[in-house]
Short mmCIF file of C-alpha atoms and ligand atoms in Angstrom, two decimals:
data_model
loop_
_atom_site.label_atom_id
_atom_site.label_comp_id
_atom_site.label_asym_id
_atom_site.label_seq_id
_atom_site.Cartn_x
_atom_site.Cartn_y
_atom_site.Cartn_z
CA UNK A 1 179.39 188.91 73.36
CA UNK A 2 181.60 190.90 76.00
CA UNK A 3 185.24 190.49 75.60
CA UNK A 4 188.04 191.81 77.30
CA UNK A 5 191.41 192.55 75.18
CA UNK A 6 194.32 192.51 78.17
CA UNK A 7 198.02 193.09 78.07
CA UNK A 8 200.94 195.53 77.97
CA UNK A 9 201.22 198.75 76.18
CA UNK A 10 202.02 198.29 72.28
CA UNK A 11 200.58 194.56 72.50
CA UNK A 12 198.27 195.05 69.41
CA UNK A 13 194.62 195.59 72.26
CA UNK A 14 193.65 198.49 69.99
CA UNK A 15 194.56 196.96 66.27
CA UNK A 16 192.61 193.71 67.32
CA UNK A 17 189.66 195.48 69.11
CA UNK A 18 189.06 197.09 66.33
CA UNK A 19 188.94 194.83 63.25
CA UNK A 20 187.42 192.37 65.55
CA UNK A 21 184.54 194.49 66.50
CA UNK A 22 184.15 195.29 62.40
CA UNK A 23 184.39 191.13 62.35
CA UNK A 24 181.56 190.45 64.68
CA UNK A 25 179.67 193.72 65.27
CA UNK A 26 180.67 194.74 68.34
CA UNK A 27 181.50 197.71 70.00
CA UNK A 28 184.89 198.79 70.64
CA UNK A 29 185.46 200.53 73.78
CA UNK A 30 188.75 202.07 74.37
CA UNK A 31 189.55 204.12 77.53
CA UNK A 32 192.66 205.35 76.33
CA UNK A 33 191.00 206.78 73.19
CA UNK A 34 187.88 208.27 75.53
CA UNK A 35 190.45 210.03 77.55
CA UNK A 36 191.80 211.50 74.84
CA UNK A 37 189.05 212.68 73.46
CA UNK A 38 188.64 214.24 76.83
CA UNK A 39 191.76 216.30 76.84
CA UNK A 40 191.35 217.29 73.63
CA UNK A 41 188.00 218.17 74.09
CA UNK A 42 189.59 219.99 77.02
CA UNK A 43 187.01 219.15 79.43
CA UNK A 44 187.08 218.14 83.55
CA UNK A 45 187.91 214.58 83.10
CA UNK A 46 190.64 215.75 80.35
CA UNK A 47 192.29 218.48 82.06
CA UNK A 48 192.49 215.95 85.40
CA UNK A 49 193.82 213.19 83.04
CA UNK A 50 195.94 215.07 80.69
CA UNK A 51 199.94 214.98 82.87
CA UNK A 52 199.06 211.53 83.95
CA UNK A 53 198.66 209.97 80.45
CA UNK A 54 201.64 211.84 79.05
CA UNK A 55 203.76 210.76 82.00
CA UNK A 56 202.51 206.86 81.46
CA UNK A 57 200.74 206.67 85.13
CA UNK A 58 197.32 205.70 85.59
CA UNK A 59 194.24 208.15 85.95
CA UNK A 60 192.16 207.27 89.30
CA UNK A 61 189.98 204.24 89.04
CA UNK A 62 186.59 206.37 90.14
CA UNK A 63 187.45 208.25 86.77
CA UNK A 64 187.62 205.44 84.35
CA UNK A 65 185.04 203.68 86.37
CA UNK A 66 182.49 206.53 85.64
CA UNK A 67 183.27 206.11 82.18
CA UNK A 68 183.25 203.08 81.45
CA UNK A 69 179.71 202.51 83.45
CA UNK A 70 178.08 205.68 81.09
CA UNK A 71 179.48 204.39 78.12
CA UNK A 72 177.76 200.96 78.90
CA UNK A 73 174.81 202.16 79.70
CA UNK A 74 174.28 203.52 75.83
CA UNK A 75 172.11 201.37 73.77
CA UNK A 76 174.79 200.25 71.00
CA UNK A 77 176.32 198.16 73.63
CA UNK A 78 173.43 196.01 74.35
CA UNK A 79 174.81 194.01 71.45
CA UNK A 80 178.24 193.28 73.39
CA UNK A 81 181.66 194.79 73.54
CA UNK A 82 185.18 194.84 73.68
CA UNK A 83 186.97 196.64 76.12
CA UNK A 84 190.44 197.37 75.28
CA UNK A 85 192.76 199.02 78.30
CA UNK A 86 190.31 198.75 80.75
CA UNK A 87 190.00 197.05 83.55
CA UNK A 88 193.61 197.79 84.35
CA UNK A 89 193.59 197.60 88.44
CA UNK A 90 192.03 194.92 90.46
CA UNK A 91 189.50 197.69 91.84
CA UNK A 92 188.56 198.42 87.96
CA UNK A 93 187.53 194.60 87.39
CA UNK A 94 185.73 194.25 90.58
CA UNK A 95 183.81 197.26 89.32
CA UNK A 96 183.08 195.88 85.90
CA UNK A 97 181.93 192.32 87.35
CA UNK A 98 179.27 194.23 90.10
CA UNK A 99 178.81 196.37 86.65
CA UNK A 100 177.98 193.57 84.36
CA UNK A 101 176.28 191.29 87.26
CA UNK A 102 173.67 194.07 87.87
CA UNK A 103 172.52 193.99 84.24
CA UNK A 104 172.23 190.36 84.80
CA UNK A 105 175.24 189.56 82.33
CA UNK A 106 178.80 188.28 82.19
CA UNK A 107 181.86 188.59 80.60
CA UNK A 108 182.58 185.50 77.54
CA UNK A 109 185.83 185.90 77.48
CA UNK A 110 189.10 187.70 78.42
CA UNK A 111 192.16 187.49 75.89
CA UNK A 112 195.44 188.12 76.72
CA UNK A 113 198.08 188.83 74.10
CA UNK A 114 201.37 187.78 75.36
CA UNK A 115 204.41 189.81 73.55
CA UNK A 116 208.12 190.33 74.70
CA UNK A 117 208.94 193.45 76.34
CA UNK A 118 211.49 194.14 73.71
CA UNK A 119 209.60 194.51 71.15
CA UNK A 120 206.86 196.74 72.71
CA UNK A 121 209.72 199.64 72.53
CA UNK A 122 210.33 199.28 68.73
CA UNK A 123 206.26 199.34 68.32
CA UNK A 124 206.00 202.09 69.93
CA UNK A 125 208.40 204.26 68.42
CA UNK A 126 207.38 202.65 65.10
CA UNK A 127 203.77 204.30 65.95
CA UNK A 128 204.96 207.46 66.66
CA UNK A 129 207.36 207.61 63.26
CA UNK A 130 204.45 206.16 61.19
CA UNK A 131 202.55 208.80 62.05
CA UNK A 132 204.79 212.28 61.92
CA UNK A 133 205.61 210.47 58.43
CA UNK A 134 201.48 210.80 57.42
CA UNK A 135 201.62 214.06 59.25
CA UNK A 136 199.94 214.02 61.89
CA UNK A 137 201.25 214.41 65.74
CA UNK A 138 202.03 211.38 67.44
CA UNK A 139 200.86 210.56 70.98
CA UNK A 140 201.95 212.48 74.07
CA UNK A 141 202.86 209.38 75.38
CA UNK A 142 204.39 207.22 72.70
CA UNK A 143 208.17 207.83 73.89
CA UNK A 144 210.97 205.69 76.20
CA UNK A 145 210.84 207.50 78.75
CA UNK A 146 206.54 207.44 79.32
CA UNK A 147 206.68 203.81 77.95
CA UNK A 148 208.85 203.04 81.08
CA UNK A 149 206.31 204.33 83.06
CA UNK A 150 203.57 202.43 81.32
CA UNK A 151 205.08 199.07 81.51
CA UNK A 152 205.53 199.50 85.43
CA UNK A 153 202.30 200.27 85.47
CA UNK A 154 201.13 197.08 83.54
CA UNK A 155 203.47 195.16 85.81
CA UNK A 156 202.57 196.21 89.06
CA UNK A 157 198.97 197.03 88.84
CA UNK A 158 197.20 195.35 85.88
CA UNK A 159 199.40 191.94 85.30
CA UNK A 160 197.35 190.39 88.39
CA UNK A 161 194.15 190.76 86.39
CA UNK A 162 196.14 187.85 84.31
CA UNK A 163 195.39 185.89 88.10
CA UNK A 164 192.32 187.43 89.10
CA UNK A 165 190.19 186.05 85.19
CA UNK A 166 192.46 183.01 84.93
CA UNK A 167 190.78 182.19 88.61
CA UNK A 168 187.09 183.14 87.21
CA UNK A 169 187.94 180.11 83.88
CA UNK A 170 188.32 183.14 81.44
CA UNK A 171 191.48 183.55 80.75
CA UNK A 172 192.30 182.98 76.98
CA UNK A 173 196.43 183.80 75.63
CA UNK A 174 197.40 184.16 72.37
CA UNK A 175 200.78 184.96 70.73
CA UNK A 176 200.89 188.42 70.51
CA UNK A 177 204.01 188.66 68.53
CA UNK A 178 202.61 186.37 65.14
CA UNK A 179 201.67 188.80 62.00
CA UNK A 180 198.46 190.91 62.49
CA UNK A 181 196.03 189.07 60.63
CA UNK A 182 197.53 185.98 62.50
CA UNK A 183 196.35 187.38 66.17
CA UNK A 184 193.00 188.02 64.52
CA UNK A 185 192.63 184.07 63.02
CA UNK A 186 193.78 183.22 66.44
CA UNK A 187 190.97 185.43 68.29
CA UNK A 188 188.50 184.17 65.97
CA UNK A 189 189.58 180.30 66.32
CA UNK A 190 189.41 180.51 70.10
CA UNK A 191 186.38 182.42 70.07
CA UNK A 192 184.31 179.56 67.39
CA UNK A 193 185.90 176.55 70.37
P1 ADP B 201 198.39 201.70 75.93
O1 ADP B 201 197.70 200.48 76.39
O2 ADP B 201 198.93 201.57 74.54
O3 ADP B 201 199.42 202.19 76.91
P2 ADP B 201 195.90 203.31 76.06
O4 ADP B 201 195.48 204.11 74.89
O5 ADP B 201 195.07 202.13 76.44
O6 ADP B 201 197.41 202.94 75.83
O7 ADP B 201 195.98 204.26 77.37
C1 ADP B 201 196.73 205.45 77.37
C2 ADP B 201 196.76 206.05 78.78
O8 ADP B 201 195.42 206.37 79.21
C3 ADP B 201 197.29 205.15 79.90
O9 ADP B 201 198.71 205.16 79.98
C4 ADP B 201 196.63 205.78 81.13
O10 ADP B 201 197.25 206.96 81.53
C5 ADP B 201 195.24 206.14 80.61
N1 ADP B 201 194.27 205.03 80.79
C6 ADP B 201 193.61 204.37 79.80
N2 ADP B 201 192.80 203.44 80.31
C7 ADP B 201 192.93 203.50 81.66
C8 ADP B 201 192.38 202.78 82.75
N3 ADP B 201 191.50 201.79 82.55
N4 ADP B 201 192.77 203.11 84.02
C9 ADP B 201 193.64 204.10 84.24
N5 ADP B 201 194.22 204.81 83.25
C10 ADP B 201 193.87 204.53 81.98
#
């Protein structure tokens, strides 16, 4: 199975991806985390990627792009996937279909959690308190001012994805604001129909 997790920053793409991908043994595959491992690593991709992500902007499609079409490539994700923050531009999801359609496979489905924007500040700064209190250091880009940035970002350049899968009949929304474990029963319910 080959899912897509879409919507804004904070929506929950990276708490779902993950105990879903425990649920049905899948892979999770997170750009955001990749490219962080990348600047911490401190190598080419992360030193190119590391201002952009802590200012909220996007790093160049051609760089998640080669990513994402490596990371594919590996054996554990014959099995399927869930991609969580990518595609996030119309030229990143015309990349993953010509992607997919050259290995002779498709995406199942593409899930949008729907939240208000008003609560994707308090997550956020939630996030970053939760963890300075279990001491670690929170992300470079977990703040107002970067989340700003990150929700134009969303707006302008990945909300028409919302257009450009409803128009392929994949397009699945769920209530992004309902209890953890709720999203998850959702995911699972419209992923059994
Ligand atoms: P969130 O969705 O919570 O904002 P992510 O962990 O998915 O956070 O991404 C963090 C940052 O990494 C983004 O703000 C962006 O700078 C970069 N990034 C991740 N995925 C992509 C992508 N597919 N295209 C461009 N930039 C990306």
């Amino acid at each position: 199975m080959k899912l897509i997790l879409l919507g804004p920053p904070g929506a929950g793409k990276g708490t779902q991806a993950e105990t879903l991908a425990k649920r049905r043994g899948l892979v999770q595959l997170s750009t955001g985390e990749m490219l962080r491992a990348a600047v911490k690593a401190g190598t080419e991709i992360g030193r190119k990627a590391e201002a952009i992500m802590k200012s909220g902007g996007l790093v160049p499609d051609d760089v998640v792009i080669g990513i994402i079409s490596d990371r594919i490539a590996e054996p554990d994700c014959a099995n399927g996937f869930i991609l969580d923050g990518f595609p996030r531009t119309l030229k990143q999801a015309a990349a993953l279909d010509q992607l997919l359609d050259s290995k002779g496979t498709i995406l199942d489905a593409v899930i949008e959690l729907k939240v208000d924007d008003d609560a994707l500040l308090a997550r956020i700064e939630n996030r970053a308190r939760e963890t300075i209190a279990a001491g670690g250091t929170p992300r470079a880009d977990d703040n107002a001012e970067a989340l700003k940035t990150r929700l134009m970002a969303y707006y302008k350049e990945t909300s028409p994805l919302i257009g450009y899968y409803f128009a392929q009949g994949k397009l699945q929304t769920i209530d992004g604001m309902a209890p953890i474990a709720e999203v998850g029963r959702q995911i699972d319910a419209l992923l059994a129909a």
